[in-house]
Amino acid sequence: MVPKEPSEVLAKETDLVLRLRVLVILALLLAAVVVSAVVLKITSDGEHDELENQFAGSAAKILSSFVEIVPDKIAAVGSLALAATI
């Protein structure tokens, strides 16, 4: 086998180093995208659950307040109706 010229070896190694750099950059970009997507998903799910819990708590408070107020309002309307018919 004929030994290659130093310039050929240098050109081939330079090309291989360039390919390796591109491969490493792509791997780092892929890792960054995956980590960002996972963090976004986890954060989004947590915020969604927190929103649902707050909504359920607020709805329960409103419903309990409504249940407490309704008998008083019905009694007032009944008294008004009784006063109007007398």
PDB file of C-alpha atoms in Angstrom:
ATOM      1  CA  MET A   1       0.000   0.000   0.000  1.00  0.00           C
ATOM      2  CA  VAL A   2       1.255   3.432  -0.915  1.00  0.00           C
ATOM      3  CA  PRO A   3       1.609   5.869   1.997  1.00  0.00           C
ATOM      4  CA  LYS A   4      -0.619   8.927   1.684  1.00  0.00           C
ATOM      5  CA  GLU A   5       0.685  12.429   1.405  1.00  0.00           C
ATOM      6  CA  PRO A   6       0.647  14.433   4.654  1.00  0.00           C
ATOM      7  CA  SER A   7      -1.713  16.969   3.097  1.00  0.00           C
ATOM      8  CA  GLU A   8      -4.228  14.199   2.273  1.00  0.00           C
ATOM      9  CA  VAL A   9      -4.092  12.890   5.827  1.00  0.00           C
ATOM     10  CA  LEU A  10      -4.452  16.427   7.173  1.00  0.00           C
ATOM     11  CA  ALA A  11      -7.442  17.148   4.918  1.00  0.00           C
ATOM     12  CA  LYS A  12      -9.135  13.895   5.933  1.00  0.00           C
ATOM     13  CA  GLU A  13      -8.557  14.543   9.647  1.00  0.00           C
ATOM     14  CA  THR A  14      -9.819  18.114   9.303  1.00  0.00           C
ATOM     15  CA  ASP A  15     -12.979  16.800   7.647  1.00  0.00           C
ATOM     16  CA  LEU A  16     -13.461  14.213  10.399  1.00  0.00           C
ATOM     17  CA  VAL A  17     -12.981  16.844  13.123  1.00  0.00           C
ATOM     18  CA  LEU A  18     -15.545  19.090  11.424  1.00  0.00           C
ATOM     19  CA  ARG A  19     -18.044  16.222  11.259  1.00  0.00           C
ATOM     20  CA  LEU A  20     -17.427  15.412  14.914  1.00  0.00           C
ATOM     21  CA  ARG A  21     -18.001  19.046  15.886  1.00  0.00           C
ATOM     22  CA  VAL A  22     -21.273  19.141  13.964  1.00  0.00           C
ATOM     23  CA  LEU A  23     -22.347  15.869  15.582  1.00  0.00           C
ATOM     24  CA  VAL A  24     -21.555  17.159  19.082  1.00  0.00           C
ATOM     25  CA  ILE A  25     -23.405  20.434  18.459  1.00  0.00           C
ATOM     26  CA  LEU A  26     -26.440  18.552  17.159  1.00  0.00           C
ATOM     27  CA  ALA A  27     -26.380  16.244  20.185  1.00  0.00           C
ATOM     28  CA  LEU A  28     -26.212  19.233  22.545  1.00  0.00           C
ATOM     29  CA  LEU A  29     -29.049  20.994  20.735  1.00  0.00           C
ATOM     30  CA  LEU A  30     -31.169  17.850  20.850  1.00  0.00           C
ATOM     31  CA  ALA A  31     -30.496  17.451  24.576  1.00  0.00           C
ATOM     32  CA  ALA A  32     -31.426  21.098  25.187  1.00  0.00           C
ATOM     33  CA  VAL A  33     -34.687  20.729  23.266  1.00  0.00           C
ATOM     34  CA  VAL A  34     -35.628  17.521  25.070  1.00  0.00           C
ATOM     35  CA  VAL A  35     -34.859  18.933  28.515  1.00  0.00           C
ATOM     36  CA  SER A  36     -36.784  22.125  27.725  1.00  0.00           C
ATOM     37  CA  ALA A  37     -39.791  20.146  26.483  1.00  0.00           C
ATOM     38  CA  VAL A  38     -39.824  17.947  29.592  1.00  0.00           C
ATOM     39  CA  VAL A  39     -39.578  20.955  31.925  1.00  0.00           C
ATOM     40  CA  LEU A  40     -42.366  22.713  30.005  1.00  0.00           C
ATOM     41  CA  LYS A  41     -44.613  19.645  30.214  1.00  0.00           C
ATOM     42  CA  ILE A  42     -44.029  19.173  33.954  1.00  0.00           C
ATOM     43  CA  THR A  43     -44.558  22.876  34.701  1.00  0.00           C
ATOM     44  CA  SER A  44     -47.650  23.078  32.526  1.00  0.00           C
ATOM     45  CA  ASP A  45     -49.222  20.016  34.158  1.00  0.00           C
ATOM     46  CA  GLY A  46     -48.505  21.403  37.632  1.00  0.00           C
ATOM     47  CA  GLU A  47     -50.041  24.771  36.816  1.00  0.00           C
ATOM     48  CA  HIS A  48     -53.090  23.090  35.280  1.00  0.00           C
ATOM     49  CA  ASP A  49     -53.629  20.966  38.398  1.00  0.00           C
ATOM     50  CA  GLU A  50     -53.200  24.016  40.641  1.00  0.00           C
ATOM     51  CA  LEU A  51     -55.732  25.962  38.576  1.00  0.00           C
ATOM     52  CA  GLU A  52     -58.268  23.143  38.815  1.00  0.00           C
ATOM     53  CA  ASN A  53     -57.788  22.904  42.584  1.00  0.00           C
ATOM     54  CA  GLN A  54     -58.237  26.655  43.034  1.00  0.00           C
ATOM     55  CA  PHE A  55     -61.321  26.602  40.817  1.00  0.00           C
ATOM     56  CA  ALA A  56     -62.853  23.728  42.772  1.00  0.00           C
ATOM     57  CA  GLY A  57     -62.188  25.517  46.067  1.00  0.00           C
ATOM     58  CA  SER A  58     -63.686  28.774  44.828  1.00  0.00           C
ATOM     59  CA  ALA A  59     -66.709  26.983  43.398  1.00  0.00           C
ATOM     60  CA  ALA A  60     -67.277  25.195  46.710  1.00  0.00           C
ATOM     61  CA  LYS A  61     -67.128  28.515  48.602  1.00  0.00           C
ATOM     62  CA  ILE A  62     -69.608  30.139  46.215  1.00  0.00           C
ATOM     63  CA  LEU A  63     -71.959  27.177  46.412  1.00  0.00           C
ATOM     64  CA  SER A  64     -71.878  27.089  50.219  1.00  0.00           C
ATOM     65  CA  SER A  65     -72.516  30.843  50.357  1.00  0.00           C
ATOM     66  CA  PHE A  66     -75.417  30.465  47.929  1.00  0.00           C
ATOM     67  CA  VAL A  67     -76.898  27.632  49.987  1.00  0.00           C
ATOM     68  CA  GLU A  68     -76.695  29.807  53.121  1.00  0.00           C
ATOM     69  CA  ILE A  69     -78.258  32.864  51.443  1.00  0.00           C
ATOM     70  CA  VAL A  70     -81.124  31.157  49.571  1.00  0.00           C
ATOM     71  CA  PRO A  71     -83.339  30.399  52.611  1.00  0.00           C
ATOM     72  CA  ASP A  72     -83.089  34.033  53.765  1.00  0.00           C
ATOM     73  CA  LYS A  73     -83.978  35.321  50.300  1.00  0.00           C
ATOM     74  CA  ILE A  74     -86.908  32.913  49.962  1.00  0.00           C
ATOM     75  CA  ALA A  75     -88.207  33.969  53.376  1.00  0.00           C
ATOM     76  CA  ALA A  76     -87.933  37.637  52.344  1.00  0.00           C
ATOM     77  CA  VAL A  77     -89.787  36.975  49.088  1.00  0.00           C
ATOM     78  CA  GLY A  78     -92.438  35.023  51.018  1.00  0.00           C
ATOM     79  CA  SER A  79     -92.877  37.892  53.453  1.00  0.00           C
ATOM     80  CA  LEU A  80     -93.156  40.345  50.567  1.00  0.00           C
ATOM     81  CA  ALA A  81     -95.752  38.162  48.874  1.00  0.00           C
ATOM     82  CA  LEU A  82     -97.702  37.832  52.125  1.00  0.00           C
ATOM     83  CA  ALA A  83     -97.561  41.588  52.699  1.00  0.00           C
ATOM     84  CA  ALA A  84     -98.681  42.254  49.138  1.00  0.00           C
ATOM     85  CA  THR A  85    -101.697  39.950  49.418  1.00  0.00           C
ATOM     86  CA  ILE A  86    -102.917  41.323  52.742  1.00  0.00           C
TER      87      ILE A  86
END
